[in-house]
Coordinates of C-alpha atoms and ligand atoms in Angstrom, one line a residue:
X9 CA -93.4 84.4 48.7
X10 CA -95.6 82.1 46.8
X11 CA -97.2 79.5 48.7
X12 CA -96.7 76.6 46.1
X13 CA -93.3 74.5 46.4
X14 CA -91.7 72.0 44.0
X15 CA -91.5 68.8 45.7
X16 CA -87.8 67.0 46.3
X17 CA -87.2 64.0 44.1
X18 CA -87.3 62.1 47.5
X19 CA -90.8 63.1 48.2
X20 CA -91.9 62.6 44.6
X21 CA -90.5 59.2 44.8
X22 CA -91.9 58.3 47.9
X23 CA -95.6 59.5 46.7
X24 CA -95.1 57.4 43.6
X25 CA -94.2 54.5 45.5
X26 CA -97.4 54.9 47.5
X27 CA -99.4 53.7 44.5
X28 CA -96.7 51.1 42.6
X29 CA -96.0 49.1 45.5
X30 CA -98.8 49.2 48.3
X31 CA -97.4 46.0 50.0
X32 CA -94.4 43.7 49.8
X33 CA -96.1 41.4 47.3
X34 CA -96.8 44.3 45.0
X35 CA -92.9 45.2 45.1
X36 CA -91.9 41.7 44.2
X37 CA -94.4 41.5 41.2
X38 CA -92.4 44.6 39.8
X39 CA -88.9 42.8 40.6
X40 CA -90.2 39.6 38.9
X41 CA -91.8 41.3 35.9
X42 CA -88.3 42.7 35.5
X43 CA -86.6 39.5 35.5
X44 CA -89.3 37.9 32.8
X45 CA -88.6 41.2 30.7
X46 CA -85.1 40.3 30.9
X47 CA -85.3 37.1 29.4
X48 CA -84.7 35.0 32.4
X49 CA -85.2 31.2 32.4
X50 CA -84.8 30.8 36.1
X51 CA -85.9 33.1 39.0
X52 CA -85.3 32.3 42.7
X53 CA -87.1 34.2 45.3
X54 CA -86.5 34.2 49.1
X55 CA -88.8 36.5 51.4
X56 CA -88.5 36.9 55.0
X57 CA -91.0 38.2 57.7
X58 CA -93.7 38.6 55.0
X59 CA -91.1 40.3 52.9
X60 CA -91.0 43.1 55.2
X61 CA -87.4 42.6 56.5
X62 CA -86.0 41.0 53.3
X63 CA -86.7 40.3 49.7
X64 CA -84.2 38.7 47.4
X65 CA -84.7 37.6 43.8
X66 CA -81.9 36.3 41.6
X67 CA -82.3 35.6 37.7
X68 CA -80.3 34.5 34.8
X69 CA -81.5 37.5 32.5
X70 CA -79.4 39.6 30.4
X71 CA -78.3 41.9 33.3
X72 CA -77.9 45.6 33.6
X73 CA -74.4 47.0 32.5
X74 CA -72.2 49.0 34.8
X75 CA -73.5 52.2 32.9
X76 CA -77.0 51.5 33.1
X77 CA -77.0 50.8 36.8
X78 CA -77.1 54.4 37.9
X79 CA -79.7 55.2 35.4
X80 CA -81.9 52.1 36.2
X81 CA -82.8 53.5 39.6
X82 CA -84.1 56.9 38.1
X83 CA -87.6 57.7 37.8
X84 CA -88.9 57.4 34.2
X85 CA -86.0 55.6 33.1
X86 CA -86.6 52.4 31.3
X87 CA -84.9 50.3 28.6
X88 CA -88.7 48.9 27.3
X89 CA -89.8 52.1 25.4
X90 CA -87.8 53.3 22.4
X91 CA -88.5 56.9 21.3
X92 CA -88.6 57.6 17.6
X93 CA -86.3 60.5 16.0
X94 CA -89.0 62.8 16.9
X95 CA -88.7 61.7 20.6
X96 CA -92.1 60.2 20.5
X97 CA -93.0 56.9 22.0
X98 CA -95.6 54.2 21.0
X99 CA -98.0 53.4 24.1
X100 CA -100.3 51.5 21.8
X101 CA -97.8 48.5 21.3
X102 CA -96.2 47.3 24.4
X103 CA -95.0 43.9 24.5
X104 CA -92.9 44.2 27.8
X105 CA -94.6 43.6 31.4
X106 CA -92.6 46.8 32.5
X107 CA -92.7 50.5 30.6
X108 CA -93.2 52.9 33.1
X109 CA -89.6 53.0 34.7
X110 CA -90.9 53.4 38.1
X111 CA -90.5 50.4 39.9
X112 CA -86.8 50.3 41.0
X113 CA -86.8 54.3 42.2
X114 CA -90.2 53.8 44.1
X115 CA -88.5 50.6 45.8
X116 CA -85.2 52.6 46.5
X117 CA -87.2 55.3 48.0
X118 CA -89.0 53.8 50.7
X119 CA -86.4 50.5 51.6
X120 CA -83.0 49.5 51.4
X121 CA -82.4 48.3 47.6
X122 CA -79.5 46.6 46.2
X123 CA -78.9 45.7 42.8
X124 CA -76.1 43.5 41.8
X125 CA -75.7 42.7 38.1
X126 CA -73.6 41.0 35.3
X127 CA -74.0 41.2 31.7
X128 CA -72.4 39.0 29.0
X129 CA -70.2 41.7 27.8
X130 CA -68.3 42.3 31.2
X131 CA -66.4 39.6 33.1
X132 CA -67.0 41.7 36.3
X133 CA -70.3 42.2 38.2
X134 CA -71.2 45.5 39.7
X135 CA -73.5 46.8 42.4
X136 CA -75.5 50.1 43.6
X137 CA -77.5 50.8 46.6
X138 CA -80.2 53.1 47.2
X139 CA -81.3 53.6 50.8
X140 CA -84.5 55.5 51.3
X141 CA -83.7 57.6 48.3
X142 CA -79.8 57.9 49.0
X143 CA -77.8 56.6 46.1
X144 CA -74.7 55.0 46.3
X145 CA -71.8 54.9 43.6
X146 CA -71.3 51.9 41.5
X147 CA -69.2 49.4 42.8
X148 CA -67.4 46.0 41.8
X149 CA -69.3 43.1 43.5
X150 CA -68.7 39.4 43.6
X151 CA -70.5 37.0 41.2
X152 CA -70.4 33.3 41.6
X153 CA -70.6 32.5 37.8
X154 CA -69.7 33.5 34.3
X155 CA -73.3 34.0 33.4
X156 CA -75.2 37.0 33.4
X157 CA -78.1 37.6 35.6
X158 CA -79.3 40.1 38.3
X159 CA -79.6 39.9 42.2
X160 CA -82.1 42.3 43.7
X161 CA -82.3 42.7 47.3
X162 CA -84.9 44.5 49.2
X163 CA -84.4 45.2 53.0
X164 CA -86.7 47.0 55.4
X165 CA -89.3 47.5 53.2
X166 CA -91.4 50.8 54.0
X167 CA -88.6 51.8 56.8
X168 CA -88.6 55.4 55.3
X169 CA -92.4 55.6 55.1
X170 CA -93.5 54.6 58.7
X171 CA -97.2 55.5 57.8
X172 CA -97.2 52.9 55.3
X173 CA -95.8 50.5 57.2
X174 CA -98.4 50.8 59.9
X175 CA -101.0 49.6 57.3
X176 CA -99.2 46.4 56.7
X177 CA -101.3 43.1 57.8
X178 CA -99.9 40.2 59.7
X179 CA -96.8 38.7 58.4
X180 CA -98.7 35.7 57.4
X181 CA -101.1 37.6 55.1
X182 CA -98.3 39.3 53.4
X183 CA -96.5 36.0 52.8
X184 CA -99.9 34.5 51.4
X185 CA -100.1 37.4 49.0
X186 CA -96.4 36.9 47.8
X187 CA -97.1 33.4 47.4
X188 CA -100.2 34.3 45.2
X189 CA -98.5 36.9 43.2
X190 CA -95.7 34.4 42.3
X191 CA -98.1 31.7 41.3
X192 CA -99.9 34.1 39.2
X193 CA -96.6 34.8 37.5
X194 CA -95.7 31.2 37.2
X195 CA -99.0 30.3 35.6
X196 CA -98.3 32.9 32.9
X197 CA -94.9 31.5 31.8
X198 CA -94.4 27.9 32.3
X199 CA -91.2 28.1 30.1
X200 CA -89.6 29.7 33.1
X201 CA -88.5 27.8 36.3
X202 CA -89.8 29.6 39.7
X203 CA -88.8 28.9 43.3
X204 CA -90.0 30.7 46.0
X205 CA -88.7 30.2 49.8
X206 CA -90.4 31.8 52.6
X207 CA -88.8 32.1 55.9
X208 CA -86.4 29.2 54.9
X209 CA -89.2 26.9 53.8
X210 CA -89.8 26.1 50.2
X211 CA -93.3 27.7 49.6
X212 CA -93.4 26.8 45.7
X213 CA -91.5 25.4 42.9
X214 CA -92.2 25.1 39.2
X215 CA -89.7 24.0 36.6
X216 CA -89.5 25.0 33.2
X217 CA -90.2 22.7 30.3
X218 CA -89.7 22.6 26.5
X219 CA -92.8 22.5 24.0
X220 CA -95.5 24.0 22.6
X221 CA -96.5 27.0 24.9
X222 CA -100.2 26.1 24.9
X223 CA -99.5 22.6 26.0
X224 CA -97.1 23.9 28.7
X225 CA -99.6 26.2 29.9
X226 CA -102.0 23.6 30.5
X227 CA -99.4 21.6 32.3
X228 CA -98.5 24.3 34.6
X229 CA -102.1 25.3 35.3
X230 CA -102.9 21.8 36.4
X231 CA -99.7 21.8 38.5
X232 CA -100.5 25.0 40.3
X233 CA -104.4 24.9 40.7
X234 CA -104.3 21.2 41.8
X235 CA -107.0 18.7 41.7
X236 CA -109.8 21.0 40.4
X237 CA -108.2 21.3 37.2
X238 CA -106.1 18.3 37.3
X239 CA -108.2 15.5 36.5
X240 CA -111.5 16.5 35.1
X241 CA -111.8 19.9 33.3
X242 CA -112.9 21.7 30.3
X243 CA -110.6 22.7 27.7
X244 CA -111.3 26.2 26.4
X245 CA -110.3 26.9 22.8
X246 CA -112.1 29.9 20.9
X247 CA -111.2 32.4 18.3
X248 CA -113.2 35.6 17.3
X249 CA -111.9 38.3 15.0
X250 CA -108.4 38.7 16.2
X251 CA -108.8 37.4 19.6
X252 CA -107.6 33.7 20.6
X253 CA -109.1 32.5 23.8
X254 CA -107.3 29.3 25.3
X255 CA -107.2 27.5 28.8
X256 CA -108.9 25.5 31.4
X257 CA -112.0 25.8 33.4
X258 CA -113.6 23.5 36.2
X259 CA -116.4 21.2 35.5
X260 CA -119.4 22.7 37.7
X261 CA -118.8 19.9 40.2
X262 CA -115.5 21.2 41.0
X263 CA -116.6 24.7 41.6
X264 CA -115.1 26.7 44.7
X265 CA -116.8 29.0 47.4
X266 CA -114.9 32.1 46.1
X267 CA -113.7 33.5 42.8
X268 CA -110.1 34.0 43.5
X269 CA -109.1 31.0 41.6
X270 CA -110.1 32.7 38.3
X271 CA -107.0 33.6 36.5
X272 CA -107.0 35.7 33.4
X273 CA -103.7 36.4 31.3
X274 CA -103.8 38.8 28.4
X275 CA -100.9 38.4 26.3
X276 CA -99.2 36.8 29.0
X277 CA -99.8 39.5 31.6
X278 CA -101.7 38.3 34.5
X279 CA -104.5 40.9 35.1
X280 CA -107.2 41.4 37.5
X281 CA -110.5 41.9 35.7
X282 CA -113.6 42.8 37.6
X283 CA -115.7 41.4 34.8
X284 CA -114.4 38.2 34.9
X285 CA -116.3 36.8 37.7
X286 CA -119.6 38.1 36.4
X287 CA -118.6 36.7 33.0
X288 CA -117.9 33.2 34.6
X289 CA -121.2 33.3 36.6
X290 CA -123.2 34.2 33.4
X291 CA -121.5 31.4 31.6
X292 CA -122.3 28.8 34.4
X293 CA -125.4 30.2 35.4
X294 CA -127.4 27.0 34.7
X295 CA -125.0 24.5 36.1
X296 CA -124.1 26.2 39.1
X297 CA -125.3 27.7 42.4
X298 CA -125.2 31.5 42.8
X299 CA -122.9 31.6 45.4
X300 CA -120.2 29.1 43.5
X301 CA -117.6 30.0 41.4
X302 CA -115.5 28.1 38.6
X303 CA -111.8 27.7 39.0
X304 CA -110.6 29.3 35.6
X305 CA -107.1 29.7 33.9
X306 CA -107.7 31.7 30.6
X307 CA -105.1 32.9 28.3
X308 CA -106.3 35.7 25.9
X309 CA -104.0 36.6 23.1
X310 CA -104.9 39.9 21.4
X311 CA -102.9 42.3 19.1
X312 CA -101.1 44.7 21.5
X313 CA -102.9 47.5 20.2
X314 CA -106.3 46.1 21.2
X315 CA -105.4 46.7 24.9
X316 CA -104.5 49.7 26.9
X317 CA -102.2 48.7 29.7
X318 CA -101.4 52.1 31.0
X319 CA -104.3 52.5 33.1
X320 CA -103.2 51.4 36.6
X321 CA -99.8 52.1 38.1
X322 CA -99.2 48.6 39.1
X323 CA -100.3 47.5 35.5
X324 CA -102.5 44.9 37.1
X325 CA -105.7 46.2 35.4
X326 CA -105.9 46.9 31.9
X327 CA -108.5 48.4 29.2
X328 CA -109.7 46.7 26.3
X329 CA -110.4 48.5 22.9
X330 CA -113.7 46.4 22.7
X331 CA -114.7 44.9 26.1
X332 CA -117.8 43.3 24.9
X333 CA -116.2 41.5 22.2
X334 CA -113.9 39.9 24.8
X335 CA -116.9 39.3 27.3
X336 CA -118.6 37.5 24.4
X337 CA -115.7 35.6 23.4
X338 CA -115.3 34.3 27.0
X339 CA -118.8 33.3 27.6
X340 CA -119.3 31.8 24.3
X341 CA -116.1 29.7 24.8
X342 CA -117.2 28.5 28.3
X343 CA -120.9 28.0 27.3
X344 CA -119.7 25.9 24.6
X345 CA -117.6 23.6 26.6
X346 CA -120.2 23.4 29.4
X347 CA -122.8 22.4 26.7
X348 CA -120.5 19.5 25.6
X349 CA -120.4 18.1 29.1
X350 CA -124.0 16.5 29.0
X351 CA -126.8 16.7 26.5
X352 CA -130.0 18.0 28.0
X353 CA -133.1 15.9 26.9
X354 CA -135.9 18.3 26.0
X355 CA -138.9 16.4 26.5
X356 CA -142.1 18.6 26.1
X357 CA -144.0 16.7 29.0
X358 CA -141.5 17.1 31.5
X359 CA -141.2 21.0 31.0
X360 CA -144.9 21.0 31.2
X361 CA -144.6 19.4 34.6
X362 CA -141.9 21.6 35.4
X363 CA -144.1 24.6 34.3
X364 CA -147.0 23.3 36.6
X365 CA -144.2 22.8 39.4
X366 CA -142.9 26.2 39.3
X367 CA -146.2 27.9 40.2
X368 CA -146.2 25.9 43.2
X369 CA -142.8 26.6 44.5
X370 CA -143.3 28.0 48.0
X371 CA -142.1 31.6 48.2
X372 CA -142.1 31.5 51.9
X373 CA -142.7 29.5 54.9
X374 CA -146.4 29.3 54.1
X375 CA -146.7 25.7 55.7
X376 CA -144.8 26.2 58.9
X377 CA -145.8 26.9 62.2
X378 CA -145.1 29.5 64.4
X379 CA -141.8 30.3 65.3
X380 CA -142.2 32.9 67.9
X381 CA -140.4 30.6 70.5
X382 CA -137.6 30.3 68.1
X383 CA -134.8 29.9 70.6
X384 CA -135.6 26.5 71.8
X385 CA -136.7 24.8 68.7
X386 CA -133.3 23.5 68.5
X387 CA -133.6 21.4 71.7
X388 CA -137.2 20.2 70.8
X389 CA -136.2 19.1 67.4
X390 CA -135.6 15.7 66.5
X391 CA -132.3 15.9 65.0
X392 CA -130.7 18.1 67.8
X393 CA -131.8 15.0 70.1
X394 CA -130.4 12.5 67.6
X395 CA -127.5 13.9 66.0
X396 CA -126.3 10.8 64.3
X397 CA -129.6 9.7 63.2
X398 CA -129.5 10.6 59.5
X399 CA -125.9 9.4 59.3
X400 CA -126.2 6.3 61.1
X401 CA -129.7 5.2 60.4
X402 CA -132.4 3.7 62.5
X403 CA -130.5 1.5 65.1
X404 CA -128.8 4.7 66.8
X405 CA -131.9 6.6 67.5
X406 CA -134.6 4.6 69.6
X407 CA -135.7 7.6 71.8
X408 CA -137.2 9.6 69.5
X409 CA -139.8 12.1 71.3
X410 CA -141.9 13.3 68.4
X411 CA -145.2 12.2 67.5
X412 CA -144.1 10.3 64.2
X413 CA -145.6 7.2 63.1
X414 CA -143.7 4.0 63.8
X415 CA -140.8 3.5 62.2
X416 CA -141.3 1.1 59.1
X417 CA -138.8 0.0 56.6
X418 CA -139.4 1.2 53.2
X419 CA -141.0 -1.8 51.7
X420 CA -144.0 -1.4 54.3
X421 CA -144.2 2.4 54.0
X422 CA -147.8 2.3 51.9
X423 CA -149.2 1.3 55.4
X424 CA -148.0 4.6 57.1
X425 CA -151.4 6.7 58.0
X426 CA -151.8 9.7 55.8
X427 CA -151.0 12.5 58.3
X428 CA -153.3 15.1 57.0
X429 CA -152.4 17.5 59.6
X430 CA -148.9 17.4 58.6
X431 CA -148.3 20.1 55.7
X432 CA -145.7 18.1 54.0
X433 CA -147.7 14.8 54.3
X434 CA -146.5 11.3 54.6
X435 CA -143.3 9.9 52.8
X436 CA -144.2 7.4 50.2
X437 CA -141.3 6.5 48.7
X438 CA -137.6 7.5 47.9
X439 CA -136.6 7.8 44.3
X440 CA -133.1 7.8 43.1
X441 CA -132.1 7.9 46.7
X442 CA -132.5 11.6 46.5
X443 CA -135.8 12.7 46.5
X444 CA -138.6 11.9 48.9
X445 CA -142.0 11.9 47.4
X446 CA -144.8 12.4 49.9
X447 CA -148.6 12.5 49.8
X448 CA -150.3 15.3 51.1
X449 CA -153.9 16.1 52.0
X450 CA -154.6 17.1 48.3
X451 CA -151.6 16.5 46.3
X452 CA -147.9 15.5 46.1
X453 CA -144.8 17.0 47.6
X454 CA -141.4 16.1 46.4
X455 CA -138.5 16.9 48.7
X456 CA -134.8 17.1 47.8
X457 CA -133.3 15.2 50.7
X458 CA -129.9 16.6 50.8
X459 CA -131.0 20.3 50.3
X460 CA -133.6 20.0 53.2
X461 CA -131.3 18.4 55.6
X462 CA -128.7 21.1 55.1
X463 CA -131.1 23.7 55.8
X464 CA -132.1 21.9 59.0
X465 CA -128.6 21.4 60.1
X466 CA -127.8 25.2 59.4
X467 CA -130.7 26.5 61.2
X468 CA -129.9 24.1 64.1
X469 CA -126.2 25.2 64.1
X470 CA -127.2 28.9 64.2
X471 CA -129.5 28.3 67.2
X472 CA -126.8 26.5 69.0
X473 CA -124.4 29.3 68.0
X474 CA -126.6 31.9 69.4
X475 CA -127.1 30.0 72.7
X476 CA -123.0 29.4 72.9
X477 CA -123.4 25.6 72.9
X478 CA -122.4 24.0 69.7
X479 CA -121.7 20.6 70.9
X480 CA -118.4 19.1 69.9
X481 CA -117.2 15.8 68.9
X482 CA -113.6 14.8 69.6
X483 CA -112.2 12.3 66.9
X484 CA -110.9 9.2 68.3
X485 CA -108.1 9.5 65.8
X486 CA -107.5 13.1 65.1
X487 CA -107.7 13.7 61.2
X488 CA -104.6 14.8 59.3
X489 CA -105.5 16.9 56.3
X490 CA -103.2 17.9 53.7
X491 CA -104.0 21.1 52.2
X492 CA -102.5 23.8 50.0
X493 CA -100.0 25.7 52.5
X494 CA -101.7 28.9 51.9
X495 CA -105.0 27.6 52.9
X496 CA -103.5 26.1 56.1
X497 CA -102.3 29.3 56.9
X498 CA -105.5 30.8 56.4
X499 CA -107.2 28.5 58.5
X500 CA -104.8 28.4 61.4
X501 CA -104.8 32.1 61.7
X502 CA -108.4 31.7 62.8
X503 CA -108.1 28.5 64.7
X504 CA -109.2 30.3 68.0
X505 CA -112.4 31.7 66.2
X506 CA -113.1 28.2 64.6
X507 CA -113.3 26.6 68.0
X508 CA -116.3 28.6 68.9
X509 CA -118.1 27.0 66.1
X510 CA -116.9 23.5 67.3
X511 CA -114.0 23.2 64.9
X512 CA -110.8 22.5 66.6
X513 CA -107.6 22.5 64.4
X514 CA -104.0 22.7 64.9
X515 CA -101.0 23.2 62.7
X516 CA -99.4 19.8 61.5
X517 CA -96.4 21.1 59.7
X518 CA -96.1 22.4 56.3
X519 CA -99.2 22.0 54.2
X520 CA -101.1 19.8 57.0
X521 CA -103.7 20.5 59.5
X522 CA -104.7 18.1 62.3
X523 CA -108.4 18.0 62.8
X524 CA -109.1 17.2 66.5
X525 CA -112.8 18.0 67.2
X526 CA -115.9 18.8 64.8
X527 CA -119.0 20.1 65.4
X528 CA -121.3 17.1 66.6
X529 CA -124.2 18.2 64.7
X530 CA -122.2 17.5 61.5
X531 CA -122.1 13.7 62.4
X532 CA -119.4 12.0 60.4
X533 CA -118.0 14.6 58.0
X534 CA -115.3 14.8 55.4
X535 CA -113.1 17.0 56.9
X536 CA -110.9 17.6 54.0
X537 CA -113.9 19.1 51.9
X538 CA -114.9 21.1 54.9
X539 CA -111.5 22.7 55.4
X540 CA -111.2 23.6 52.0
X541 CA -114.7 25.2 51.7
X542 CA -113.8 27.3 54.9
X543 CA -110.6 28.4 53.5
X544 CA -111.9 29.5 50.2
X545 CA -114.5 31.3 52.0
X546 CA -112.1 32.9 54.4
X547 CA -110.0 34.0 51.5
X548 CA -113.0 36.0 50.0
X549 CA -113.4 38.2 53.0
X550 CA -109.7 38.1 54.4
X551 CA -109.8 41.8 55.4
X552 CA -109.3 41.5 58.7
X553 CA -113.0 40.5 59.3
X554 CA -113.9 38.4 62.1
X555 CA -115.7 35.1 61.4
X556 CA -118.5 36.4 64.0
X557 CA -119.3 38.9 61.4
X558 CA -119.8 36.3 58.7
X559 CA -121.7 33.5 60.6
X560 CA -124.1 32.8 58.2
X561 CA -121.4 32.1 55.5
X562 CA -119.4 30.0 58.0
X563 CA -122.1 27.9 59.2
X564 CA -123.5 27.3 55.9
X565 CA -120.1 26.1 54.8
X566 CA -120.1 23.7 57.6
X567 CA -123.7 22.8 57.3
X568 CA -123.2 21.7 53.6
X569 CA -120.8 19.2 55.0
X570 CA -123.0 17.4 57.6
X571 CA -125.8 17.1 55.4
X572 CA -127.4 13.8 54.2
X573 CA -125.7 13.6 50.7
X574 CA -128.2 13.0 47.8
X575 CA -127.6 9.1 47.1
X576 CA -128.3 7.7 50.3
X577 CA -131.1 5.2 51.2
X578 CA -133.3 6.6 53.9
X579 CA -136.0 4.3 55.8
X580 CA -139.3 5.5 56.0
X581 CA -139.0 6.5 59.4
X582 CA -136.1 8.6 58.4
X583 CA -138.1 10.4 55.8
X584 CA -140.9 11.1 57.8
X585 CA -138.7 12.6 60.6
X586 CA -137.1 14.7 58.2
X587 CA -140.4 16.0 57.0
X588 CA -141.6 16.8 60.5
X589 CA -138.5 18.5 61.1
X590 CA -138.8 20.7 58.0
X591 CA -142.2 21.6 59.3
X592 CA -140.6 22.9 62.4
X593 CA -137.9 24.9 61.4
X594 CA -137.7 28.2 60.1
X595 CA -136.6 29.0 56.5
X596 CA -136.5 25.3 55.4
X597 CA -138.3 26.0 52.3
X598 CA -135.2 27.1 51.0
X599 CA -131.5 25.2 51.1
X600 CA -128.7 27.5 51.9
X601 CA -128.1 27.9 48.1
X602 CA -131.4 29.6 47.7
X603 CA -133.0 26.7 45.8
X604 CA -136.2 25.1 47.1
X605 CA -135.9 22.1 49.3
X606 CA -139.3 21.0 48.1
X607 CA -142.0 21.4 45.6
X608 CA -145.7 20.8 45.8
X609 CA -147.9 19.7 43.2
X610 CA -151.7 19.7 43.7
X611 CA -154.0 16.8 42.5
X612 CA -155.3 19.4 40.2
X613 CA -152.0 20.1 38.7
X614 CA -151.5 16.1 38.0
X615 CA -154.9 16.0 36.7
X616 CA -154.4 18.7 34.1
X617 CA -151.0 16.9 32.8
X618 CA -153.1 13.8 32.3
X619 CA -155.7 15.7 30.5
X620 CA -158.1 14.9 32.8
X621 CA -159.4 18.2 33.4
Ligands
LIG9 P1 -89.5 49.5 33.7 O1 -89.4 48.0 34.1 O2 -91.0 49.9 33.6 O3 -88.6 49.6 32.7 P2 -88.1 49.6 36.4 O4 -87.9 50.4 37.3 O5 -88.7 48.2 37.0 O6 -88.7 50.3 35.1 O7 -86.6 49.0 35.8 C1 -85.6 50.1 35.2 C2 -84.8 49.4 34.2 O8 -83.9 48.4 34.9 C3 -85.4 48.3 33.2 O9 -86.1 49.2 32.2 C4 -84.6 47.4 32.9 O10 -83.7 47.8 31.7 C5 -83.6 47.4 34.2 N1 -83.7 46.2 34.8 C6 -84.4 46.1 35.8 N2 -84.5 44.9 36.4 C7 -83.8 44.2 35.6 C8 -83.2 42.6 35.4 N3 -83.6 41.8 36.5 N4 -82.4 42.3 34.7 C9 -82.2 43.1 33.8 N5 -82.7 44.5 33.7 C10 -83.2 45.0 34.6
LIG10 MG1 -90.3 47.2 35.7

């Protein structure tokens, strides 16, 4: 007896199912792609319990005939590849979404699948069932209309493969993945109506429109991707060789904390291209901080033979015949659009100044004191004792405790004695309501007030978090924040964890969150922006990771919202207080995004600029 067995069809199908449908969203993606391939104009979807107990999809496509039903559920059976006389097929010219003939048999192998369908040539509808690989016969079925269409029902997904079932995340996470998947598909086909109902609640709806496909795509992208792309955005339109690129990109100011809102469609197929994030970063490099990402909806049209779609069982990844050409096209088009936002003046003197400044960007905390007693700098610090100071101005902070000069309104600031013992010197002026100019012992310091304050808030929060005493501030009137339902879910899932950070939130119905308390150190914050950034942040590491493991990122997101924004006028007293706090705080030489918070220019440099030396 040999040791090698041939596997049964059931076993083969279960194994194949493992790669085609790794979670409910993947099964749903296959079903909806089939509906699109069948020329459907309306696709209605219902899911229950994260898609694990039930998924139902109804379309108005061409349907499956009685004869074809038992074949459709066989492995490697497809209507989408036509062999020529010699029996060979052309894999270089695929225009449908499906072609592998694996989805239906895979789903049937691991779930209870029921397909009901009607074609135009038949007055009756027919149905077939596959339960964990057991195939029923074809039976007549009720059908409400005279029109063709298909209804696919999947119950008890993975009941036949308990091992896989154990790997499912929470029903909430699965529902989120389902919603993302449907939105992706809906973005690609604005000529089709979609509706998604999750556990009885409408999650997403988009109505088909008539018209020029490119315009429809823009419109739908703006509906689905919301504010970031709705008002101000960049229109992308470029061509190179046989490639055409078209779509929308966010302005740098509307960037997000993660790259999940970057969509690429190649010939209408939603694809996940690992290179896209890097390409976007390269294009936005000069206008965006390293950890921010633009929102993108890009549609690439290429000759079918330019891509190999057969490299991934779920067909979400593809290969380009010339990836460098694609990358170049996208970067070029984005840069071109970004370049048109503003025309940068190039004055040689300013670049000289910058050159001189660049040499003086502090590489480390050379101006700072000894932080060996880090754990209590929080309490000693000015901000810690006067959390509302920068926000409310001078009035609220009478009892300051450090040895700053007496408070002076800005017009008298020249009288401040030079504090030569202070590395960042004495504040002399605030310019453009954004930068503080200070006179140091032998030069000038220019401080970015927002960046500096943000860093201070972060360091205070870190210290407070480590000591488990982040002070909370109850809101007199709780704030109700509207966010995308998916983002609400993401945040609510972690409400308990946020509480440890001083942020207390509750569900407030579909698409809304109630904010009861915020971290006191943030002062008055824009809760909506704060929650949005946190939701983005979480989405990037939503792999069952605890917030604790990402303290720096979470706190940084929060700190950013508690900081003195550029554009607020500061009194001389406030400015000096900020400088003294910076000197006391570890790592205050860089803002949370890695940019310097201040630069120093020595008198020598200034004299060189003026040709005095
Ligand atoms: P593939 O999509 O790769 O062809 P599937 O297993 O997903 O393989 O589907 C098998 C076949 O069933 C398809 O080729 C198609 O002919 C038919 N089919 C599946 N879903 C539908 C649908 N919603 N409407 C019409 N035909 C369908
Ligand atoms: Mg298919």
